[in-house]
Amino acid sequence: MSATRLWPALGGQSRACSLLLLGFFPGLSRARTVRAAADADDLREEVRQLHDRLKHSYSEVKYLRQRMEQLSAENRVLRRDPRRGKRDAVIQQLEVELQANQQERADMEEQLSAAFGDVIKELQERVNALTGERDRLLIGPEASNGRKGR
């Protein structure tokens, strides 16, 4: 059995195991065994780091799946029952204000039209009164001239 096959069987237990290997395999040099143990330690550390990264990746995948399910559920709810958002509320408020302003404008136009109509009637009455007075004044001197000439 070679040292590379025996190493995993021993569980890769640090450099003390490499010294034990020297006892089992007298043909191995001490430097070679120590180097193999150091390489094994480096590989174990790398495997541990990869294992940690794998654990982190699994937890990240789990979180992302949960988030995806949550977003899918929200999407279904939003498609089924669209809520009125803040934007819609602002639009509705502006439409109500616009209708109120249009009604106020229509009322003001009606009041202005009525007031203008009253002014026109008053001016027409004044024109008629002035025309009557003019006619009376014109007829007055003619009547007096005509009486004198008779």
JSON list of N, CA, C and O in Angstrom, two decimals, residues 81-135:
[
{"chain": "A", "resi": 81, "resn": "ASP", "atom": "N", "xyz": [-55.45, 41.55, -8.24]},
{"chain": "A", "resi": 81, "resn": "ASP", "atom": "CA", "xyz": [-56.13, 42.67, -7.61]},
{"chain": "A", "resi": 81, "resn": "ASP", "atom": "C", "xyz": [-55.22, 43.90, -7.64]},
{"chain": "A", "resi": 81, "resn": "ASP", "atom": "O", "xyz": [-54.49, 44.15, -6.69]},
{"chain": "A", "resi": 82, "resn": "PRO", "atom": "N", "xyz": [-55.27, 44.64, -8.74]},
{"chain": "A", "resi": 82, "resn": "PRO", "atom": "CA", "xyz": [-54.37, 45.80, -8.80]},
{"chain": "A", "resi": 82, "resn": "PRO", "atom": "C", "xyz": [-54.80, 46.85, -7.78]},
{"chain": "A", "resi": 82, "resn": "PRO", "atom": "O", "xyz": [-55.94, 47.27, -7.74]},
{"chain": "A", "resi": 83, "resn": "ARG", "atom": "N", "xyz": [-53.87, 47.23, -6.95]},
{"chain": "A", "resi": 83, "resn": "ARG", "atom": "CA", "xyz": [-54.15, 48.26, -5.95]},
{"chain": "A", "resi": 83, "resn": "ARG", "atom": "C", "xyz": [-53.93, 49.62, -6.57]},
{"chain": "A", "resi": 83, "resn": "ARG", "atom": "O", "xyz": [-53.12, 49.79, -7.46]},
{"chain": "A", "resi": 84, "resn": "ARG", "atom": "N", "xyz": [-54.62, 50.56, -6.05]},
{"chain": "A", "resi": 84, "resn": "ARG", "atom": "CA", "xyz": [-54.43, 51.93, -6.51]},
{"chain": "A", "resi": 84, "resn": "ARG", "atom": "C", "xyz": [-53.25, 52.50, -5.74]},
{"chain": "A", "resi": 84, "resn": "ARG", "atom": "O", "xyz": [-53.26, 52.56, -4.52]},
{"chain": "A", "resi": 85, "resn": "GLY", "atom": "N", "xyz": [-52.27, 52.88, -6.47]},
{"chain": "A", "resi": 85, "resn": "GLY", "atom": "CA", "xyz": [-51.07, 53.42, -5.85]},
{"chain": "A", "resi": 85, "resn": "GLY", "atom": "C", "xyz": [-51.19, 54.91, -5.60]},
{"chain": "A", "resi": 85, "resn": "GLY", "atom": "O", "xyz": [-52.22, 55.54, -5.81]},
{"chain": "A", "resi": 86, "resn": "LYS", "atom": "N", "xyz": [-50.13, 55.46, -5.10]},
{"chain": "A", "resi": 86, "resn": "LYS", "atom": "CA", "xyz": [-50.07, 56.88, -4.78]},
{"chain": "A", "resi": 86, "resn": "LYS", "atom": "C", "xyz": [-50.27, 57.71, -6.05]},
{"chain": "A", "resi": 86, "resn": "LYS", "atom": "O", "xyz": [-50.94, 58.74, -6.03]},
{"chain": "A", "resi": 87, "resn": "ARG", "atom": "N", "xyz": [-49.70, 57.25, -7.14]},
{"chain": "A", "resi": 87, "resn": "ARG", "atom": "CA", "xyz": [-49.81, 57.96, -8.41]},
{"chain": "A", "resi": 87, "resn": "ARG", "atom": "C", "xyz": [-51.27, 58.05, -8.84]},
{"chain": "A", "resi": 87, "resn": "ARG", "atom": "O", "xyz": [-51.75, 59.10, -9.26]},
{"chain": "A", "resi": 88, "resn": "ASP", "atom": "N", "xyz": [-52.00, 56.94, -8.72]},
{"chain": "A", "resi": 88, "resn": "ASP", "atom": "CA", "xyz": [-53.42, 56.92, -9.09]},
{"chain": "A", "resi": 88, "resn": "ASP", "atom": "C", "xyz": [-54.23, 57.85, -8.19]},
{"chain": "A", "resi": 88, "resn": "ASP", "atom": "O", "xyz": [-55.14, 58.53, -8.66]},
{"chain": "A", "resi": 89, "resn": "ALA", "atom": "N", "xyz": [-53.88, 57.89, -6.91]},
{"chain": "A", "resi": 89, "resn": "ALA", "atom": "CA", "xyz": [-54.59, 58.78, -5.98]},
{"chain": "A", "resi": 89, "resn": "ALA", "atom": "C", "xyz": [-54.35, 60.24, -6.35]},
{"chain": "A", "resi": 89, "resn": "ALA", "atom": "O", "xyz": [-55.27, 61.06, -6.31]},
{"chain": "A", "resi": 90, "resn": "VAL", "atom": "N", "xyz": [-53.14, 60.58, -6.73]},
{"chain": "A", "resi": 90, "resn": "VAL", "atom": "CA", "xyz": [-52.82, 61.95, -7.13]},
{"chain": "A", "resi": 90, "resn": "VAL", "atom": "C", "xyz": [-53.58, 62.30, -8.41]},
{"chain": "A", "resi": 90, "resn": "VAL", "atom": "O", "xyz": [-54.14, 63.40, -8.53]},
{"chain": "A", "resi": 91, "resn": "ILE", "atom": "N", "xyz": [-53.63, 61.38, -9.36]},
{"chain": "A", "resi": 91, "resn": "ILE", "atom": "CA", "xyz": [-54.35, 61.61, -10.61]},
{"chain": "A", "resi": 91, "resn": "ILE", "atom": "C", "xyz": [-55.83, 61.84, -10.32]},
{"chain": "A", "resi": 91, "resn": "ILE", "atom": "O", "xyz": [-56.45, 62.77, -10.86]},
{"chain": "A", "resi": 92, "resn": "GLN", "atom": "N", "xyz": [-56.41, 61.02, -9.46]},
{"chain": "A", "resi": 92, "resn": "GLN", "atom": "CA", "xyz": [-57.82, 61.16, -9.13]},
{"chain": "A", "resi": 92, "resn": "GLN", "atom": "C", "xyz": [-58.07, 62.51, -8.44]},
{"chain": "A", "resi": 92, "resn": "GLN", "atom": "O", "xyz": [-59.04, 63.20, -8.75]},
{"chain": "A", "resi": 93, "resn": "GLN", "atom": "N", "xyz": [-57.20, 62.90, -7.53]},
{"chain": "A", "resi": 93, "resn": "GLN", "atom": "CA", "xyz": [-57.35, 64.18, -6.84]},
{"chain": "A", "resi": 93, "resn": "GLN", "atom": "C", "xyz": [-57.27, 65.34, -7.84]},
{"chain": "A", "resi": 93, "resn": "GLN", "atom": "O", "xyz": [-58.07, 66.28, -7.78]},
{"chain": "A", "resi": 94, "resn": "LEU", "atom": "N", "xyz": [-56.34, 65.26, -8.78]},
{"chain": "A", "resi": 94, "resn": "LEU", "atom": "CA", "xyz": [-56.22, 66.32, -9.79]},
{"chain": "A", "resi": 94, "resn": "LEU", "atom": "C", "xyz": [-57.45, 66.38, -10.69]},
{"chain": "A", "resi": 94, "resn": "LEU", "atom": "O", "xyz": [-57.90, 67.46, -11.08]},
{"chain": "A", "resi": 95, "resn": "GLU", "atom": "N", "xyz": [-58.01, 65.22, -11.03]},
{"chain": "A", "resi": 95, "resn": "GLU", "atom": "CA", "xyz": [-59.23, 65.20, -11.84]},
{"chain": "A", "resi": 95, "resn": "GLU", "atom": "C", "xyz": [-60.39, 65.85, -11.10]},
{"chain": "A", "resi": 95, "resn": "GLU", "atom": "O", "xyz": [-61.17, 66.61, -11.69]},
{"chain": "A", "resi": 96, "resn": "VAL", "atom": "N", "xyz": [-60.51, 65.58, -9.80]},
{"chain": "A", "resi": 96, "resn": "VAL", "atom": "CA", "xyz": [-61.58, 66.19, -9.00]},
{"chain": "A", "resi": 96, "resn": "VAL", "atom": "C", "xyz": [-61.39, 67.71, -8.95]},
{"chain": "A", "resi": 96, "resn": "VAL", "atom": "O", "xyz": [-62.35, 68.47, -9.13]},
{"chain": "A", "resi": 97, "resn": "GLU", "atom": "N", "xyz": [-60.15, 68.15, -8.74]},
{"chain": "A", "resi": 97, "resn": "GLU", "atom": "CA", "xyz": [-59.87, 69.59, -8.71]},
{"chain": "A", "resi": 97, "resn": "GLU", "atom": "C", "xyz": [-60.16, 70.22, -10.06]},
{"chain": "A", "resi": 97, "resn": "GLU", "atom": "O", "xyz": [-60.69, 71.33, -10.13]},
{"chain": "A", "resi": 98, "resn": "LEU", "atom": "N", "xyz": [-59.83, 69.54, -11.14]},
{"chain": "A", "resi": 98, "resn": "LEU", "atom": "CA", "xyz": [-60.09, 70.05, -12.48]},
{"chain": "A", "resi": 98, "resn": "LEU", "atom": "C", "xyz": [-61.58, 70.21, -12.72]},
{"chain": "A", "resi": 98, "resn": "LEU", "atom": "O", "xyz": [-62.04, 71.23, -13.25]},
{"chain": "A", "resi": 99, "resn": "GLN", "atom": "N", "xyz": [-62.36, 69.21, -12.31]},
{"chain": "A", "resi": 99, "resn": "GLN", "atom": "CA", "xyz": [-63.81, 69.30, -12.46]},
{"chain": "A", "resi": 99, "resn": "GLN", "atom": "C", "xyz": [-64.37, 70.45, -11.63]},
{"chain": "A", "resi": 99, "resn": "GLN", "atom": "O", "xyz": [-65.25, 71.19, -12.10]},
{"chain": "A", "resi": 100, "resn": "ALA", "atom": "N", "xyz": [-63.86, 70.63, -10.43]},
{"chain": "A", "resi": 100, "resn": "ALA", "atom": "CA", "xyz": [-64.32, 71.74, -9.58]},
{"chain": "A", "resi": 100, "resn": "ALA", "atom": "C", "xyz": [-63.98, 73.08, -10.22]},
{"chain": "A", "resi": 100, "resn": "ALA", "atom": "O", "xyz": [-64.81, 74.01, -10.22]},
{"chain": "A", "resi": 101, "resn": "ASN", "atom": "N", "xyz": [-62.77, 73.18, -10.77]},
{"chain": "A", "resi": 101, "resn": "ASN", "atom": "CA", "xyz": [-62.37, 74.43, -11.44]},
{"chain": "A", "resi": 101, "resn": "ASN", "atom": "C", "xyz": [-63.23, 74.69, -12.68]},
{"chain": "A", "resi": 101, "resn": "ASN", "atom": "O", "xyz": [-63.60, 75.84, -12.95]},
{"chain": "A", "resi": 102, "resn": "GLN", "atom": "N", "xyz": [-63.54, 73.65, -13.44]},
{"chain": "A", "resi": 102, "resn": "GLN", "atom": "CA", "xyz": [-64.39, 73.82, -14.61]},
{"chain": "A", "resi": 102, "resn": "GLN", "atom": "C", "xyz": [-65.80, 74.27, -14.21]},
{"chain": "A", "resi": 102, "resn": "GLN", "atom": "O", "xyz": [-66.38, 75.14, -14.86]},
{"chain": "A", "resi": 103, "resn": "GLN", "atom": "N", "xyz": [-66.32, 73.70, -13.14]},
{"chain": "A", "resi": 103, "resn": "GLN", "atom": "CA", "xyz": [-67.65, 74.10, -12.66]},
{"chain": "A", "resi": 103, "resn": "GLN", "atom": "C", "xyz": [-67.62, 75.55, -12.18]},
{"chain": "A", "resi": 103, "resn": "GLN", "atom": "O", "xyz": [-68.53, 76.33, -12.48]},
{"chain": "A", "resi": 104, "resn": "GLU", "atom": "N", "xyz": [-66.57, 75.92, -11.45]},
{"chain": "A", "resi": 104, "resn": "GLU", "atom": "CA", "xyz": [-66.43, 77.29, -10.97]},
{"chain": "A", "resi": 104, "resn": "GLU", "atom": "C", "xyz": [-66.32, 78.26, -12.15]},
{"chain": "A", "resi": 104, "resn": "GLU", "atom": "O", "xyz": [-66.93, 79.34, -12.13]},
{"chain": "A", "resi": 105, "resn": "ARG", "atom": "N", "xyz": [-65.59, 77.88, -13.17]},
{"chain": "A", "resi": 105, "resn": "ARG", "atom": "CA", "xyz": [-65.45, 78.72, -14.36]},
{"chain": "A", "resi": 105, "resn": "ARG", "atom": "C", "xyz": [-66.79, 78.90, -15.06]},
{"chain": "A", "resi": 105, "resn": "ARG", "atom": "O", "xyz": [-67.15, 80.00, -15.48]},
{"chain": "A", "resi": 106, "resn": "ALA", "atom": "N", "xyz": [-67.54, 77.80, -15.18]},
{"chain": "A", "resi": 106, "resn": "ALA", "atom": "CA", "xyz": [-68.86, 77.88, -15.81]},
{"chain": "A", "resi": 106, "resn": "ALA", "atom": "C", "xyz": [-69.78, 78.80, -15.01]},
{"chain": "A", "resi": 106, "resn": "ALA", "atom": "O", "xyz": [-70.52, 79.62, -15.59]},
{"chain": "A", "resi": 107, "resn": "ASP", "atom": "N", "xyz": [-69.75, 78.69, -13.68]},
{"chain": "A", "resi": 107, "resn": "ASP", "atom": "CA", "xyz": [-70.57, 79.56, -12.84]},
{"chain": "A", "resi": 107, "resn": "ASP", "atom": "C", "xyz": [-70.17, 81.02, -13.00]},
{"chain": "A", "resi": 107, "resn": "ASP", "atom": "O", "xyz": [-71.02, 81.91, -13.09]},
{"chain": "A", "resi": 108, "resn": "MET", "atom": "N", "xyz": [-68.86, 81.29, -13.05]},
{"chain": "A", "resi": 108, "resn": "MET", "atom": "CA", "xyz": [-68.38, 82.66, -13.22]},
{"chain": "A", "resi": 108, "resn": "MET", "atom": "C", "xyz": [-68.79, 83.22, -14.58]},
{"chain": "A", "resi": 108, "resn": "MET", "atom": "O", "xyz": [-69.17, 84.39, -14.69]},
{"chain": "A", "resi": 109, "resn": "GLU", "atom": "N", "xyz": [-68.71, 82.39, -15.63]},
{"chain": "A", "resi": 109, "resn": "GLU", "atom": "CA", "xyz": [-69.14, 82.84, -16.96]},
{"chain": "A", "resi": 109, "resn": "GLU", "atom": "C", "xyz": [-70.62, 83.18, -16.96]},
{"chain": "A", "resi": 109, "resn": "GLU", "atom": "O", "xyz": [-71.06, 84.16, -17.57]},
{"chain": "A", "resi": 110, "resn": "GLU", "atom": "N", "xyz": [-71.40, 82.37, -16.26]},
{"chain": "A", "resi": 110, "resn": "GLU", "atom": "CA", "xyz": [-72.84, 82.62, -16.18]},
{"chain": "A", "resi": 110, "resn": "GLU", "atom": "C", "xyz": [-73.11, 83.93, -15.44]},
{"chain": "A", "resi": 110, "resn": "GLU", "atom": "O", "xyz": [-73.95, 84.74, -15.88]},
{"chain": "A", "resi": 111, "resn": "GLN", "atom": "N", "xyz": [-72.40, 84.15, -14.32]},
{"chain": "A", "resi": 111, "resn": "GLN", "atom": "CA", "xyz": [-72.57, 85.39, -13.57]},
{"chain": "A", "resi": 111, "resn": "GLN", "atom": "C", "xyz": [-72.15, 86.59, -14.41]},
{"chain": "A", "resi": 111, "resn": "GLN", "atom": "O", "xyz": [-72.80, 87.64, -14.42]},
{"chain": "A", "resi": 112, "resn": "LEU", "atom": "N", "xyz": [-71.03, 86.45, -15.13]},
{"chain": "A", "resi": 112, "resn": "LEU", "atom": "CA", "xyz": [-70.54, 87.54, -15.98]},
{"chain": "A", "resi": 112, "resn": "LEU", "atom": "C", "xyz": [-71.53, 87.84, -17.10]},
{"chain": "A", "resi": 112, "resn": "LEU", "atom": "O", "xyz": [-71.81, 89.00, -17.41]},
{"chain": "A", "resi": 113, "resn": "SER", "atom": "N", "xyz": [-72.08, 86.77, -17.67]},
{"chain": "A", "resi": 113, "resn": "SER", "atom": "CA", "xyz": [-73.07, 86.95, -18.74]},
{"chain": "A", "resi": 113, "resn": "SER", "atom": "C", "xyz": [-74.30, 87.67, -18.20]},
{"chain": "A", "resi": 113, "resn": "SER", "atom": "O", "xyz": [-74.83, 88.59, -18.86]},
{"chain": "A", "resi": 114, "resn": "ALA", "atom": "N", "xyz": [-74.76, 87.29, -17.01]},
{"chain": "A", "resi": 114, "resn": "ALA", "atom": "CA", "xyz": [-75.93, 87.94, -16.41]},
{"chain": "A", "resi": 114, "resn": "ALA", "atom": "C", "xyz": [-75.62, 89.41, -16.11]},
{"chain": "A", "resi": 114, "resn": "ALA", "atom": "O", "xyz": [-76.44, 90.30, -16.38]},
{"chain": "A", "resi": 115, "resn": "ALA", "atom": "N", "xyz": [-74.44, 89.67, -15.54]},
{"chain": "A", "resi": 115, "resn": "ALA", "atom": "CA", "xyz": [-74.06, 91.05, -15.23]},
{"chain": "A", "resi": 115, "resn": "ALA", "atom": "C", "xyz": [-73.93, 91.86, -16.51]},
{"chain": "A", "resi": 115, "resn": "ALA", "atom": "O", "xyz": [-74.39, 93.02, -16.57]},
{"chain": "A", "resi": 116, "resn": "PHE", "atom": "N", "xyz": [-73.33, 91.31, -17.55]},
{"chain": "A", "resi": 116, "resn": "PHE", "atom": "CA", "xyz": [-73.19, 92.00, -18.82]},
{"chain": "A", "resi": 116, "resn": "PHE", "atom": "C", "xyz": [-74.56, 92.28, -19.44]},
{"chain": "A", "resi": 116, "resn": "PHE", "atom": "O", "xyz": [-74.81, 93.36, -19.99]},
{"chain": "A", "resi": 117, "resn": "GLY", "atom": "N", "xyz": [-75.46, 91.32, -19.32]},
{"chain": "A", "resi": 117, "resn": "GLY", "atom": "CA", "xyz": [-76.84, 91.49, -19.82]},
{"chain": "A", "resi": 117, "resn": "GLY", "atom": "C", "xyz": [-77.53, 92.63, -19.09]},
{"chain": "A", "resi": 117, "resn": "GLY", "atom": "O", "xyz": [-78.23, 93.44, -19.70]},
{"chain": "A", "resi": 118, "resn": "ASP", "atom": "N", "xyz": [-77.34, 92.69, -17.76]},
{"chain": "A", "resi": 118, "resn": "ASP", "atom": "CA", "xyz": [-77.94, 93.78, -16.98]},
{"chain": "A", "resi": 118, "resn": "ASP", "atom": "C", "xyz": [-77.37, 95.13, -17.41]},
{"chain": "A", "resi": 118, "resn": "ASP", "atom": "O", "xyz": [-78.12, 96.12, -17.53]},
{"chain": "A", "resi": 119, "resn": "VAL", "atom": "N", "xyz": [-76.04, 95.20, -17.64]},
{"chain": "A", "resi": 119, "resn": "VAL", "atom": "CA", "xyz": [-75.42, 96.45, -18.08]},
{"chain": "A", "resi": 119, "resn": "VAL", "atom": "C", "xyz": [-75.97, 96.87, -19.44]},
{"chain": "A", "resi": 119, "resn": "VAL", "atom": "O", "xyz": [-76.30, 98.05, -19.67]},
{"chain": "A", "resi": 120, "resn": "ILE", "atom": "N", "xyz": [-76.13, 95.89, -20.34]},
{"chain": "A", "resi": 120, "resn": "ILE", "atom": "CA", "xyz": [-76.67, 96.20, -21.67]},
{"chain": "A", "resi": 120, "resn": "ILE", "atom": "C", "xyz": [-78.11, 96.72, -21.55]},
{"chain": "A", "resi": 120, "resn": "ILE", "atom": "O", "xyz": [-78.48, 97.71, -22.21]},
{"chain": "A", "resi": 121, "resn": "LYS", "atom": "N", "xyz": [-78.94, 96.10, -20.71]},
{"chain": "A", "resi": 121, "resn": "LYS", "atom": "CA", "xyz": [-80.32, 96.56, -20.52]},
{"chain": "A", "resi": 121, "resn": "LYS", "atom": "C", "xyz": [-80.33, 97.98, -19.96]},
{"chain": "A", "resi": 121, "resn": "LYS", "atom": "O", "xyz": [-81.11, 98.84, -20.42]},
{"chain": "A", "resi": 122, "resn": "GLU", "atom": "N", "xyz": [-79.46, 98.23, -18.97]},
{"chain": "A", "resi": 122, "resn": "GLU", "atom": "CA", "xyz": [-79.40, 99.56, -18.37]},
{"chain": "A", "resi": 122, "resn": "GLU", "atom": "C", "xyz": [-78.97, 100.59, -19.41]},
{"chain": "A", "resi": 122, "resn": "GLU", "atom": "O", "xyz": [-79.56, 101.69, -19.49]},
{"chain": "A", "resi": 123, "resn": "LEU", "atom": "N", "xyz": [-77.97, 100.27, -20.21]},
{"chain": "A", "resi": 123, "resn": "LEU", "atom": "CA", "xyz": [-77.51, 101.20, -21.25]},
{"chain": "A", "resi": 123, "resn": "LEU", "atom": "C", "xyz": [-78.59, 101.41, -22.31]},
{"chain": "A", "resi": 123, "resn": "LEU", "atom": "O", "xyz": [-78.76, 102.53, -22.81]},
{"chain": "A", "resi": 124, "resn": "GLN", "atom": "N", "xyz": [-79.31, 100.34, -22.66]},
{"chain": "A", "resi": 124, "resn": "GLN", "atom": "CA", "xyz": [-80.39, 100.47, -23.63]},
{"chain": "A", "resi": 124, "resn": "GLN", "atom": "C", "xyz": [-81.48, 101.38, -23.10]},
{"chain": "A", "resi": 124, "resn": "GLN", "atom": "O", "xyz": [-82.00, 102.24, -23.84]},
{"chain": "A", "resi": 125, "resn": "GLU", "atom": "N", "xyz": [-81.82, 101.23, -21.83]},
{"chain": "A", "resi": 125, "resn": "GLU", "atom": "CA", "xyz": [-82.83, 102.09, -21.22]},
{"chain": "A", "resi": 125, "resn": "GLU", "atom": "C", "xyz": [-82.34, 103.54, -21.22]},
{"chain": "A", "resi": 125, "resn": "GLU", "atom": "O", "xyz": [-83.12, 104.47, -21.50]},
{"chain": "A", "resi": 126, "resn": "ARG", "atom": "N", "xyz": [-81.06, 103.74, -20.94]},
{"chain": "A", "resi": 126, "resn": "ARG", "atom": "CA", "xyz": [-80.50, 105.10, -20.92]},
{"chain": "A", "resi": 126, "resn": "ARG", "atom": "C", "xyz": [-80.51, 105.70, -22.32]},
{"chain": "A", "resi": 126, "resn": "ARG", "atom": "O", "xyz": [-80.83, 106.88, -22.51]},
{"chain": "A", "resi": 127, "resn": "VAL", "atom": "N", "xyz": [-80.15, 104.87, -23.34]},
{"chain": "A", "resi": 127, "resn": "VAL", "atom": "CA", "xyz": [-80.19, 105.35, -24.72]},
{"chain": "A", "resi": 127, "resn": "VAL", "atom": "C", "xyz": [-81.62, 105.75, -25.08]},
{"chain": "A", "resi": 127, "resn": "VAL", "atom": "O", "xyz": [-81.86, 106.81, -25.70]},
{"chain": "A", "resi": 128, "resn": "ASN", "atom": "N", "xyz": [-82.58, 104.92, -24.71]},
{"chain": "A", "resi": 128, "resn": "ASN", "atom": "CA", "xyz": [-83.98, 105.22, -24.99]},
{"chain": "A", "resi": 128, "resn": "ASN", "atom": "C", "xyz": [-84.42, 106.51, -24.28]},
{"chain": "A", "resi": 128, "resn": "ASN", "atom": "O", "xyz": [-85.13, 107.35, -24.87]},
{"chain": "A", "resi": 129, "resn": "ALA", "atom": "N", "xyz": [-84.00, 106.65, -23.04]},
{"chain": "A", "resi": 129, "resn": "ALA", "atom": "CA", "xyz": [-84.35, 107.86, -22.29]},
{"chain": "A", "resi": 129, "resn": "ALA", "atom": "C", "xyz": [-83.74, 109.09, -22.93]},
{"chain": "A", "resi": 129, "resn": "ALA", "atom": "O", "xyz": [-84.39, 110.14, -23.08]},
{"chain": "A", "resi": 130, "resn": "LEU", "atom": "N", "xyz": [-82.44, 108.99, -23.31]},
{"chain": "A", "resi": 130, "resn": "LEU", "atom": "CA", "xyz": [-81.77, 110.12, -23.94]},
{"chain": "A", "resi": 130, "resn": "LEU", "atom": "C", "xyz": [-82.38, 110.43, -25.31]},
{"chain": "A", "resi": 130, "resn": "LEU", "atom": "O", "xyz": [-82.51, 111.60, -25.71]},
{"chain": "A", "resi": 131, "resn": "THR", "atom": "N", "xyz": [-82.76, 109.39, -26.05]},
{"chain": "A", "resi": 131, "resn": "THR", "atom": "CA", "xyz": [-83.39, 109.60, -27.35]},
{"chain": "A", "resi": 131, "resn": "THR", "atom": "C", "xyz": [-84.74, 110.31, -27.16]},
{"chain": "A", "resi": 131, "resn": "THR", "atom": "O", "xyz": [-85.09, 111.23, -27.91]},
{"chain": "A", "resi": 132, "resn": "GLY", "atom": "N", "xyz": [-85.49, 109.88, -26.15]},
{"chain": "A", "resi": 132, "resn": "GLY", "atom": "CA", "xyz": [-86.78, 110.53, -25.85]},
{"chain": "A", "resi": 132, "resn": "GLY", "atom": "C", "xyz": [-86.60, 111.99, -25.46]},
{"chain": "A", "resi": 132, "resn": "GLY", "atom": "O", "xyz": [-87.34, 112.87, -25.89]},
{"chain": "A", "resi": 133, "resn": "GLU", "atom": "N", "xyz": [-85.58, 112.25, -24.66]},
{"chain": "A", "resi": 133, "resn": "GLU", "atom": "CA", "xyz": [-85.32, 113.63, -24.24]},
{"chain": "A", "resi": 133, "resn": "GLU", "atom": "C", "xyz": [-84.87, 114.47, -25.43]},
{"chain": "A", "resi": 133, "resn": "GLU", "atom": "O", "xyz": [-85.30, 115.62, -25.58]},
{"chain": "A", "resi": 134, "resn": "ARG", "atom": "N", "xyz": [-84.03, 113.91, -26.29]},
{"chain": "A", "resi": 134, "resn": "ARG", "atom": "CA", "xyz": [-83.58, 114.63, -27.49]},
{"chain": "A", "resi": 134, "resn": "ARG", "atom": "C", "xyz": [-84.79, 114.97, -28.38]},
{"chain": "A", "resi": 134, "resn": "ARG", "atom": "O", "xyz": [-84.94, 116.11, -28.85]},
{"chain": "A", "resi": 135, "resn": "ASP", "atom": "N", "xyz": [-85.60, 113.95, -28.58]},
{"chain": "A", "resi": 135, "resn": "ASP", "atom": "CA", "xyz": [-86.77, 114.18, -29.41]},
{"chain": "A", "resi": 135, "resn": "ASP", "atom": "C", "xyz": [-87.68, 115.25, -28.79]},
{"chain": "A", "resi": 135, "resn": "ASP", "atom": "O", "xyz": [-88.21, 116.12, -29.48]}
]
